[in-house]
Amino acid sequence: MLSIAVAKGRLFSSFLTILREANVLKCDSLDVDSRKLVIECPEGIRFVLAKPADVPTFVEYGAADLGVVGKDTLIEANKDVAELVDLNYGRCKMVVAVPMSLGINDIRELDFNSRVASKYPRIATEFFNRHGIQVEVIPLNGSIELGPLVGLSDAIVDITETGRTLIENGLQPITTIMESTSRLIANRVSYKIKTEQINSLVQKIEEAIK
Ligand code: PRP
């Protein structure tokens, strides 16, 4: 049995599509809308449904052999896991965005000690430090775009996919910090113990992605 930590929602559906195309999974009975947090498939796969930010933790501690997580979340989590495959979906950008009304186009135009709200405080702090710009990073868990709208922050660091959330909240991106896609990660011990099984899965997934 291989256990895979994955977040519910769109990314789970995309991963299931890949597994089906790779002929790894039939599991027609799999109900993605169920409230169950552990779903076992007869093909020898157990899905552990965790919050996206927690997937690297489940994998690092061996509570799951494998995990599916965005590269952005993986870097932010800073866990000791092995990155196996770029799954090439869930593509998004992490950007610094500010209110359009500010008329700012460059991070250097941000005021000294500007407040930056983010779900990615580690990446945001490292980014501004690297550019020698003093900011105060305010960690949030979601709805980051609210920050500038209600005076909590001057800017945000967040992911954007279609750009719609930024526009509808009067924000514009001024810098891209990184691009991200979903990755398959592995617990290092599981990878040693179940090398053959994991490598075979990886190979099938890579062929399906191609
Ligand atoms: C993410 C992200 C943005 C939005 C971007 O939020 O934090 O808010 O998606 O997508 P778009 O560019 O296509 O509009 P998510 O849906 O994960 O919820 P959250 O705000 O609670 O983090």
PDB file of C-alpha atoms and ligand atoms in Angstrom:
ATOM      1  CA  MET A   1       0.000   0.000   0.000  1.00  0.00           C
ATOM      2  CA  LEU A   2       1.293   3.465  -0.957  1.00  0.00           C
ATOM      3  CA  SER A   3      -0.184   6.415   0.870  1.00  0.00           C
ATOM      4  CA  ILE A   4      -0.381   9.802  -0.837  1.00  0.00           C
ATOM      5  CA  ALA A   5      -1.156  13.061   0.970  1.00  0.00           C
ATOM      6  CA  VAL A   6      -3.060  15.449  -1.230  1.00  0.00           C
ATOM      7  CA  ALA A   7      -5.315  18.456  -0.748  1.00  0.00           C
ATOM      8  CA  LYS A   8      -8.969  18.161  -1.684  1.00  0.00           C
ATOM      9  CA  GLY A   9     -10.362  20.192  -4.534  1.00  0.00           C
ATOM     10  CA  ARG A  10      -9.220  20.984  -8.047  1.00  0.00           C
ATOM     11  CA  LEU A  11      -5.665  19.775  -7.535  1.00  0.00           C
ATOM     12  CA  PHE A  12      -6.891  16.421  -6.236  1.00  0.00           C
ATOM     13  CA  SER A  13      -9.111  16.017  -9.309  1.00  0.00           C
ATOM     14  CA  SER A  14      -6.201  16.845 -11.643  1.00  0.00           C
ATOM     15  CA  PHE A  15      -3.994  14.322  -9.861  1.00  0.00           C
ATOM     16  CA  LEU A  16      -6.696  11.639 -10.134  1.00  0.00           C
ATOM     17  CA  THR A  17      -6.940  12.354 -13.865  1.00  0.00           C
ATOM     18  CA  ILE A  18      -3.189  11.762 -14.216  1.00  0.00           C
ATOM     19  CA  LEU A  19      -3.369   8.531 -12.203  1.00  0.00           C
ATOM     20  CA  ARG A  20      -6.247   7.288 -14.346  1.00  0.00           C
ATOM     21  CA  GLU A  21      -4.425   8.194 -17.556  1.00  0.00           C
ATOM     22  CA  ALA A  22      -1.371   6.393 -16.192  1.00  0.00           C
ATOM     23  CA  ASN A  23      -3.563   3.313 -15.621  1.00  0.00           C
ATOM     24  CA  VAL A  24      -2.542   3.353 -11.984  1.00  0.00           C
ATOM     25  CA  LEU A  25      -6.062   3.900 -10.789  1.00  0.00           C
ATOM     26  CA  LYS A  26      -9.509   2.817 -11.795  1.00  0.00           C
ATOM     27  CA  CYS A  27     -11.286   3.344  -8.515  1.00  0.00           C
ATOM     28  CA  ASP A  28     -14.505   4.467 -10.167  1.00  0.00           C
ATOM     29  CA  SER A  29     -16.183   4.403  -6.811  1.00  0.00           C
ATOM     30  CA  LEU A  30     -13.896   7.164  -5.568  1.00  0.00           C
ATOM     31  CA  ASP A  31     -16.166   9.937  -4.354  1.00  0.00           C
ATOM     32  CA  VAL A  32     -14.196  13.191  -4.311  1.00  0.00           C
ATOM     33  CA  ASP A  33     -17.085  14.931  -2.529  1.00  0.00           C
ATOM     34  CA  SER A  34     -17.061  12.517   0.398  1.00  0.00           C
ATOM     35  CA  ARG A  35     -16.199  13.839   3.875  1.00  0.00           C
ATOM     36  CA  LYS A  36     -13.849  10.926   4.508  1.00  0.00           C
ATOM     37  CA  LEU A  37     -10.259  11.997   5.108  1.00  0.00           C
ATOM     38  CA  VAL A  38      -8.673   8.684   4.178  1.00  0.00           C
ATOM     39  CA  ILE A  39      -9.738   7.000   0.969  1.00  0.00           C
ATOM     40  CA  GLU A  40      -8.402   3.561   0.108  1.00  0.00           C
ATOM     41  CA  CYS A  41      -8.430   2.263  -3.443  1.00  0.00           C
ATOM     42  CA  PRO A  42      -8.233  -1.417  -4.337  1.00  0.00           C
ATOM     43  CA  GLU A  43      -5.208  -0.629  -6.547  1.00  0.00           C
ATOM     44  CA  GLY A  44      -3.125  -0.271  -3.373  1.00  0.00           C
ATOM     45  CA  ILE A  45      -3.270   3.487  -2.988  1.00  0.00           C
ATOM     46  CA  ARG A  46      -4.462   5.281   0.108  1.00  0.00           C
ATOM     47  CA  PHE A  47      -5.220   8.997  -0.215  1.00  0.00           C
ATOM     48  CA  VAL A  48      -4.667  11.112   2.874  1.00  0.00           C
ATOM     49  CA  LEU A  49      -6.689  14.298   2.431  1.00  0.00           C
ATOM     50  CA  ALA A  50      -4.864  17.129   4.164  1.00  0.00           C
ATOM     51  CA  LYS A  51      -4.808  20.924   3.915  1.00  0.00           C
ATOM     52  CA  PRO A  52      -2.377  22.054   1.178  1.00  0.00           C
ATOM     53  CA  ALA A  53       0.097  23.658   3.594  1.00  0.00           C
ATOM     54  CA  ASP A  54       0.159  20.479   5.724  1.00  0.00           C
ATOM     55  CA  VAL A  55       0.973  18.032   2.914  1.00  0.00           C
ATOM     56  CA  PRO A  56       4.790  18.406   3.344  1.00  0.00           C
ATOM     57  CA  THR A  57       4.405  17.793   7.100  1.00  0.00           C
ATOM     58  CA  PHE A  58       2.484  14.531   6.599  1.00  0.00           C
ATOM     59  CA  VAL A  59       5.177  13.405   4.159  1.00  0.00           C
ATOM     60  CA  GLU A  60       8.167  14.505   6.240  1.00  0.00           C
ATOM     61  CA  TYR A  61       6.907  12.532   9.245  1.00  0.00           C
ATOM     62  CA  GLY A  62       6.104   9.464   7.120  1.00  0.00           C
ATOM     63  CA  ALA A  63       2.357   9.713   7.778  1.00  0.00           C
ATOM     64  CA  ALA A  64       2.174   9.516   3.994  1.00  0.00           C
ATOM     65  CA  ASP A  65       4.768   7.971   1.652  1.00  0.00           C
ATOM     66  CA  LEU A  66       4.108  10.522  -1.059  1.00  0.00           C
ATOM     67  CA  GLY A  67       2.463  13.912  -1.374  1.00  0.00           C
ATOM     68  CA  VAL A  68       1.170  16.283  -4.012  1.00  0.00           C
ATOM     69  CA  VAL A  69       1.865  19.925  -3.312  1.00  0.00           C
ATOM     70  CA  GLY A  70       2.510  23.220  -5.095  1.00  0.00           C
ATOM     71  CA  LYS A  71       6.158  24.220  -5.405  1.00  0.00           C
ATOM     72  CA  ASP A  72       5.255  27.493  -3.640  1.00  0.00           C
ATOM     73  CA  THR A  73       3.864  25.642  -0.615  1.00  0.00           C
ATOM     74  CA  LEU A  74       6.779  23.217  -0.673  1.00  0.00           C
ATOM     75  CA  ILE A  75       9.360  26.011  -0.456  1.00  0.00           C
ATOM     76  CA  GLU A  76       7.363  27.821   2.219  1.00  0.00           C
ATOM     77  CA  ALA A  77       7.058  24.644   4.324  1.00  0.00           C
ATOM     78  CA  ASN A  78      10.832  24.039   4.199  1.00  0.00           C
ATOM     79  CA  LYS A  79      10.495  20.348   5.076  1.00  0.00           C
ATOM     80  CA  ASP A  80      12.988  17.555   4.523  1.00  0.00           C
ATOM     81  CA  VAL A  81      11.303  15.616   1.711  1.00  0.00           C
ATOM     82  CA  ALA A  82      12.384  14.409  -1.733  1.00  0.00           C
ATOM     83  CA  GLU A  83      10.908  16.153  -4.771  1.00  0.00           C
ATOM     84  CA  LEU A  84      10.256  13.519  -7.453  1.00  0.00           C
ATOM     85  CA  VAL A  85       8.167  14.893 -10.321  1.00  0.00           C
ATOM     86  CA  ASP A  86       6.952  18.212 -11.702  1.00  0.00           C
ATOM     87  CA  LEU A  87       3.314  17.310 -12.377  1.00  0.00           C
ATOM     88  CA  ASN A  88       2.965  20.295 -14.675  1.00  0.00           C
ATOM     89  CA  TYR A  89      -0.474  21.420 -13.530  1.00  0.00           C
ATOM     90  CA  GLY A  90      -1.713  23.923 -10.951  1.00  0.00           C
ATOM     91  CA  ARG A  91       0.448  26.502 -12.688  1.00  0.00           C
ATOM     92  CA  CYS A  92       0.455  29.862 -10.958  1.00  0.00           C
ATOM     93  CA  LYS A  93       2.727  32.799 -10.175  1.00  0.00           C
ATOM     94  CA  MET A  94       3.683  34.248  -6.838  1.00  0.00           C
ATOM     95  CA  VAL A  95       3.670  38.017  -7.063  1.00  0.00           C
ATOM     96  CA  VAL A  96       4.037  41.194  -5.073  1.00  0.00           C
ATOM     97  CA  ALA A  97       0.848  43.196  -5.649  1.00  0.00           C
ATOM     98  CA  VAL A  98      -0.207  46.674  -4.568  1.00  0.00           C
ATOM     99  CA  PRO A  99      -3.379  48.760  -4.900  1.00  0.00           C
ATOM    100  CA  MET A 100      -3.661  50.155  -8.444  1.00  0.00           C
ATOM    101  CA  SER A 101      -4.488  53.513  -6.875  1.00  0.00           C
ATOM    102  CA  LEU A 102      -0.941  53.756  -5.463  1.00  0.00           C
ATOM    103  CA  GLY A 103       0.510  54.076  -8.952  1.00  0.00           C
ATOM    104  CA  ILE A 104       3.550  52.028  -7.916  1.00  0.00           C
ATOM    105  CA  ASN A 105       5.290  49.856 -10.499  1.00  0.00           C
ATOM    106  CA  ASP A 106       8.427  48.766  -8.675  1.00  0.00           C
ATOM    107  CA  ILE A 107       9.053  47.214  -5.255  1.00  0.00           C
ATOM    108  CA  ARG A 108      11.689  49.908  -4.635  1.00  0.00           C
ATOM    109  CA  GLU A 109       8.906  52.490  -4.563  1.00  0.00           C
ATOM    110  CA  LEU A 110       7.368  50.875  -1.482  1.00  0.00           C
ATOM    111  CA  ASP A 111       7.678  53.039   1.636  1.00  0.00           C
ATOM    112  CA  PHE A 112      10.230  52.051   4.297  1.00  0.00           C
ATOM    113  CA  ASN A 113       8.660  49.466   6.640  1.00  0.00           C
ATOM    114  CA  SER A 114       5.668  48.876   4.364  1.00  0.00           C
ATOM    115  CA  ARG A 115       3.401  46.134   5.618  1.00  0.00           C
ATOM    116  CA  VAL A 116       3.103  43.090   3.367  1.00  0.00           C
ATOM    117  CA  ALA A 117       0.372  40.504   4.016  1.00  0.00           C
ATOM    118  CA  SER A 118       1.100  36.957   2.900  1.00  0.00           C
ATOM    119  CA  LYS A 119       0.295  33.287   3.267  1.00  0.00           C
ATOM    120  CA  TYR A 120       3.956  32.760   2.364  1.00  0.00           C
ATOM    121  CA  PRO A 121       5.797  34.735   5.079  1.00  0.00           C
ATOM    122  CA  ARG A 122       9.051  32.796   4.693  1.00  0.00           C
ATOM    123  CA  ILE A 123       9.252  33.352   0.920  1.00  0.00           C
ATOM    124  CA  ALA A 124       8.122  36.982   1.224  1.00  0.00           C
ATOM    125  CA  THR A 125      10.671  37.774   3.961  1.00  0.00           C
ATOM    126  CA  GLU A 126      13.475  36.092   2.051  1.00  0.00           C
ATOM    127  CA  PHE A 127      12.507  37.951  -1.150  1.00  0.00           C
ATOM    128  CA  PHE A 128      12.504  41.420   0.414  1.00  0.00           C
ATOM    129  CA  ASN A 129      15.688  40.680   2.396  1.00  0.00           C
ATOM    130  CA  ARG A 130      17.408  39.594  -0.806  1.00  0.00           C
ATOM    131  CA  HIS A 131      16.470  42.922  -2.383  1.00  0.00           C
ATOM    132  CA  GLY A 132      17.509  44.896   0.689  1.00  0.00           C
ATOM    133  CA  ILE A 133      14.019  46.298   1.191  1.00  0.00           C
ATOM    134  CA  GLN A 134      12.798  46.698   4.759  1.00  0.00           C
ATOM    135  CA  VAL A 135       9.180  45.557   5.146  1.00  0.00           C
ATOM    136  CA  GLU A 136       7.010  44.109   7.868  1.00  0.00           C
ATOM    137  CA  VAL A 137       5.541  40.786   6.726  1.00  0.00           C
ATOM    138  CA  ILE A 138       2.117  40.015   8.202  1.00  0.00           C
ATOM    139  CA  PRO A 139       1.221  36.300   7.999  1.00  0.00           C
ATOM    140  CA  LEU A 140      -2.368  35.487   6.977  1.00  0.00           C
ATOM    141  CA  ASN A 141      -4.033  32.163   6.200  1.00  0.00           C
ATOM    142  CA  GLY A 142      -6.143  33.190   3.202  1.00  0.00           C
ATOM    143  CA  SER A 143      -8.055  35.986   1.456  1.00  0.00           C
ATOM    144  CA  ILE A 144      -4.743  37.837   1.328  1.00  0.00           C
ATOM    145  CA  GLU A 145      -6.170  40.424  -1.086  1.00  0.00           C
ATOM    146  CA  LEU A 146      -8.177  41.802   1.853  1.00  0.00           C
ATOM    147  CA  GLY A 147      -4.993  43.234   3.374  1.00  0.00           C
ATOM    148  CA  PRO A 148      -4.738  46.482   1.388  1.00  0.00           C
ATOM    149  CA  LEU A 149      -8.547  46.781   1.067  1.00  0.00           C
ATOM    150  CA  VAL A 150      -9.062  47.235   4.798  1.00  0.00           C
ATOM    151  CA  GLY A 151      -5.799  48.962   5.703  1.00  0.00           C
ATOM    152  CA  LEU A 152      -4.076  45.923   7.195  1.00  0.00           C
ATOM    153  CA  SER A 153      -1.219  46.071   4.712  1.00  0.00           C
ATOM    154  CA  ASP A 154       0.269  48.219   1.942  1.00  0.00           C
ATOM    155  CA  ALA A 155       1.037  45.281  -0.341  1.00  0.00           C
ATOM    156  CA  ILE A 156       0.603  41.521  -0.567  1.00  0.00           C
ATOM    157  CA  VAL A 157       2.640  38.529  -1.633  1.00  0.00           C
ATOM    158  CA  ASP A 158       0.275  35.916  -3.018  1.00  0.00           C
ATOM    159  CA  ILE A 159      -0.267  33.465  -5.823  1.00  0.00           C
ATOM    160  CA  THR A 160      -2.252  34.409  -8.875  1.00  0.00           C
ATOM    161  CA  GLU A 161      -3.572  32.135 -11.574  1.00  0.00           C
ATOM    162  CA  THR A 162      -6.062  33.966 -13.787  1.00  0.00           C
ATOM    163  CA  GLY A 163      -5.380  37.360 -12.182  1.00  0.00           C
ATOM    164  CA  ARG A 164      -9.072  37.811 -11.536  1.00  0.00           C
ATOM    165  CA  THR A 165      -8.925  38.077  -7.743  1.00  0.00           C
ATOM    166  CA  LEU A 166      -6.283  40.810  -7.966  1.00  0.00           C
ATOM    167  CA  ILE A 167      -8.247  42.850 -10.515  1.00  0.00           C
ATOM    168  CA  GLU A 168     -11.576  42.505  -8.730  1.00  0.00           C
ATOM    169  CA  ASN A 169      -9.951  43.800  -5.568  1.00  0.00           C
ATOM    170  CA  GLY A 170      -8.209  46.745  -7.215  1.00  0.00           C
ATOM    171  CA  LEU A 171      -4.711  45.269  -7.013  1.00  0.00           C
ATOM    172  CA  GLN A 172      -1.956  44.993  -9.590  1.00  0.00           C
ATOM    173  CA  PRO A 173       1.103  42.751  -9.617  1.00  0.00           C
ATOM    174  CA  ILE A 174       4.407  44.629  -9.723  1.00  0.00           C
ATOM    175  CA  THR A 175       6.917  41.766  -9.476  1.00  0.00           C
ATOM    176  CA  THR A 176       6.886  38.020  -9.986  1.00  0.00           C
ATOM    177  CA  ILE A 177       8.759  36.199  -7.221  1.00  0.00           C
ATOM    178  CA  MET A 178       8.436  32.693  -8.667  1.00  0.00           C
ATOM    179  CA  GLU A 179       6.351  30.427 -10.858  1.00  0.00           C
ATOM    180  CA  SER A 180       4.866  27.291  -9.402  1.00  0.00           C
ATOM    181  CA  THR A 181       3.374  23.960 -10.442  1.00  0.00           C
ATOM    182  CA  SER A 182       2.299  20.906  -8.464  1.00  0.00           C
ATOM    183  CA  ARG A 183       5.024  18.473  -7.426  1.00  0.00           C
ATOM    184  CA  LEU A 184       5.070  14.849  -6.327  1.00  0.00           C
ATOM    185  CA  ILE A 185       7.150  14.560  -3.162  1.00  0.00           C
ATOM    186  CA  ALA A 186       8.271  11.562  -1.109  1.00  0.00           C
ATOM    187  CA  ASN A 187       9.206  10.725   2.430  1.00  0.00           C
ATOM    188  CA  ARG A 188      12.943   9.931   2.315  1.00  0.00           C
ATOM    189  CA  VAL A 189      12.657   6.678   4.282  1.00  0.00           C
ATOM    190  CA  SER A 190       9.629   5.482   2.286  1.00  0.00           C
ATOM    191  CA  TYR A 191      11.575   6.161  -0.875  1.00  0.00           C
ATOM    192  CA  LYS A 192      14.394   3.907   0.335  1.00  0.00           C
ATOM    193  CA  ILE A 193      12.091   1.132   1.535  1.00  0.00           C
ATOM    194  CA  LYS A 194       9.618   1.240  -1.362  1.00  0.00           C
ATOM    195  CA  THR A 195      12.002   2.342  -4.118  1.00  0.00           C
ATOM    196  CA  GLU A 196      10.738  -0.077  -6.748  1.00  0.00           C
ATOM    197  CA  GLN A 197       7.075   0.638  -6.112  1.00  0.00           C
ATOM    198  CA  ILE A 198       7.595   4.407  -6.058  1.00  0.00           C
ATOM    199  CA  ASN A 199       9.854   4.460  -9.122  1.00  0.00           C
ATOM    200  CA  SER A 200       7.327   2.407 -11.065  1.00  0.00           C
ATOM    201  CA  LEU A 201       4.582   4.882 -10.113  1.00  0.00           C
ATOM    202  CA  VAL A 202       6.807   7.837 -11.020  1.00  0.00           C
ATOM    203  CA  GLN A 203       7.573   6.335 -14.415  1.00  0.00           C
ATOM    204  CA  LYS A 204       3.882   5.799 -15.195  1.00  0.00           C
ATOM    205  CA  ILE A 205       3.029   9.321 -14.067  1.00  0.00           C
ATOM    206  CA  GLU A 206       5.814  10.823 -16.182  1.00  0.00           C
ATOM    207  CA  GLU A 207       4.580   8.929 -19.250  1.00  0.00           C
ATOM    208  CA  ALA A 208       0.998  10.068 -18.633  1.00  0.00           C
ATOM    209  CA  ILE A 209       2.146  13.707 -18.298  1.00  0.00           C
ATOM    210  CA  LYS A 210       4.019  13.527 -21.622  1.00  0.00           C
TER     211      LYS A 210
HETATM  212  C1  PRP B   1      -5.744  31.737  -4.324  1.00  0.00           C
HETATM  213  C2  PRP B   1      -4.859  32.954  -4.158  1.00  0.00           C
HETATM  214  C3  PRP B   1      -5.694  34.052  -4.729  1.00  0.00           C
HETATM  215  C4  PRP B   1      -6.477  33.342  -5.825  1.00  0.00           C
HETATM  216  C5  PRP B   1      -5.842  33.646  -7.151  1.00  0.00           C
HETATM  217  O1  PRP B   1      -6.647  31.733  -3.289  1.00  0.00           O
HETATM  218  O2  PRP B   1      -4.509  33.140  -2.799  1.00  0.00           O
HETATM  219  O3  PRP B   1      -6.556  34.578  -3.757  1.00  0.00           O
HETATM  220  O4  PRP B   1      -6.407  31.939  -5.571  1.00  0.00           O
HETATM  221  O5  PRP B   1      -6.536  33.073  -8.219  1.00  0.00           O
HETATM  222  P1  PRP B   1      -6.902  33.922  -9.518  1.00  0.00           P
HETATM  223  O6  PRP B   1      -5.673  34.667  -9.956  1.00  0.00           O
HETATM  224  O7  PRP B   1      -7.311  32.878 -10.519  1.00  0.00           O
HETATM  225  O8  PRP B   1      -8.032  34.850  -9.174  1.00  0.00           O
HETATM  226  P2  PRP B   1      -7.401  30.432  -2.820  1.00  0.00           P
HETATM  227  O9  PRP B   1      -8.527  30.160  -3.754  1.00  0.00           O
HETATM  228  O10 PRP B   1      -6.422  29.328  -2.643  1.00  0.00           O
HETATM  229  O11 PRP B   1      -8.007  30.863  -1.431  1.00  0.00           O
HETATM  230  P3  PRP B   1      -7.385  31.740  -0.245  1.00  0.00           P
HETATM  231  O12 PRP B   1      -7.528  33.181  -0.649  1.00  0.00           O
HETATM  232  O13 PRP B   1      -8.237  31.413   0.918  1.00  0.00           O
HETATM  233  O14 PRP B   1      -5.936  31.355  -0.053  1.00  0.00           O
END
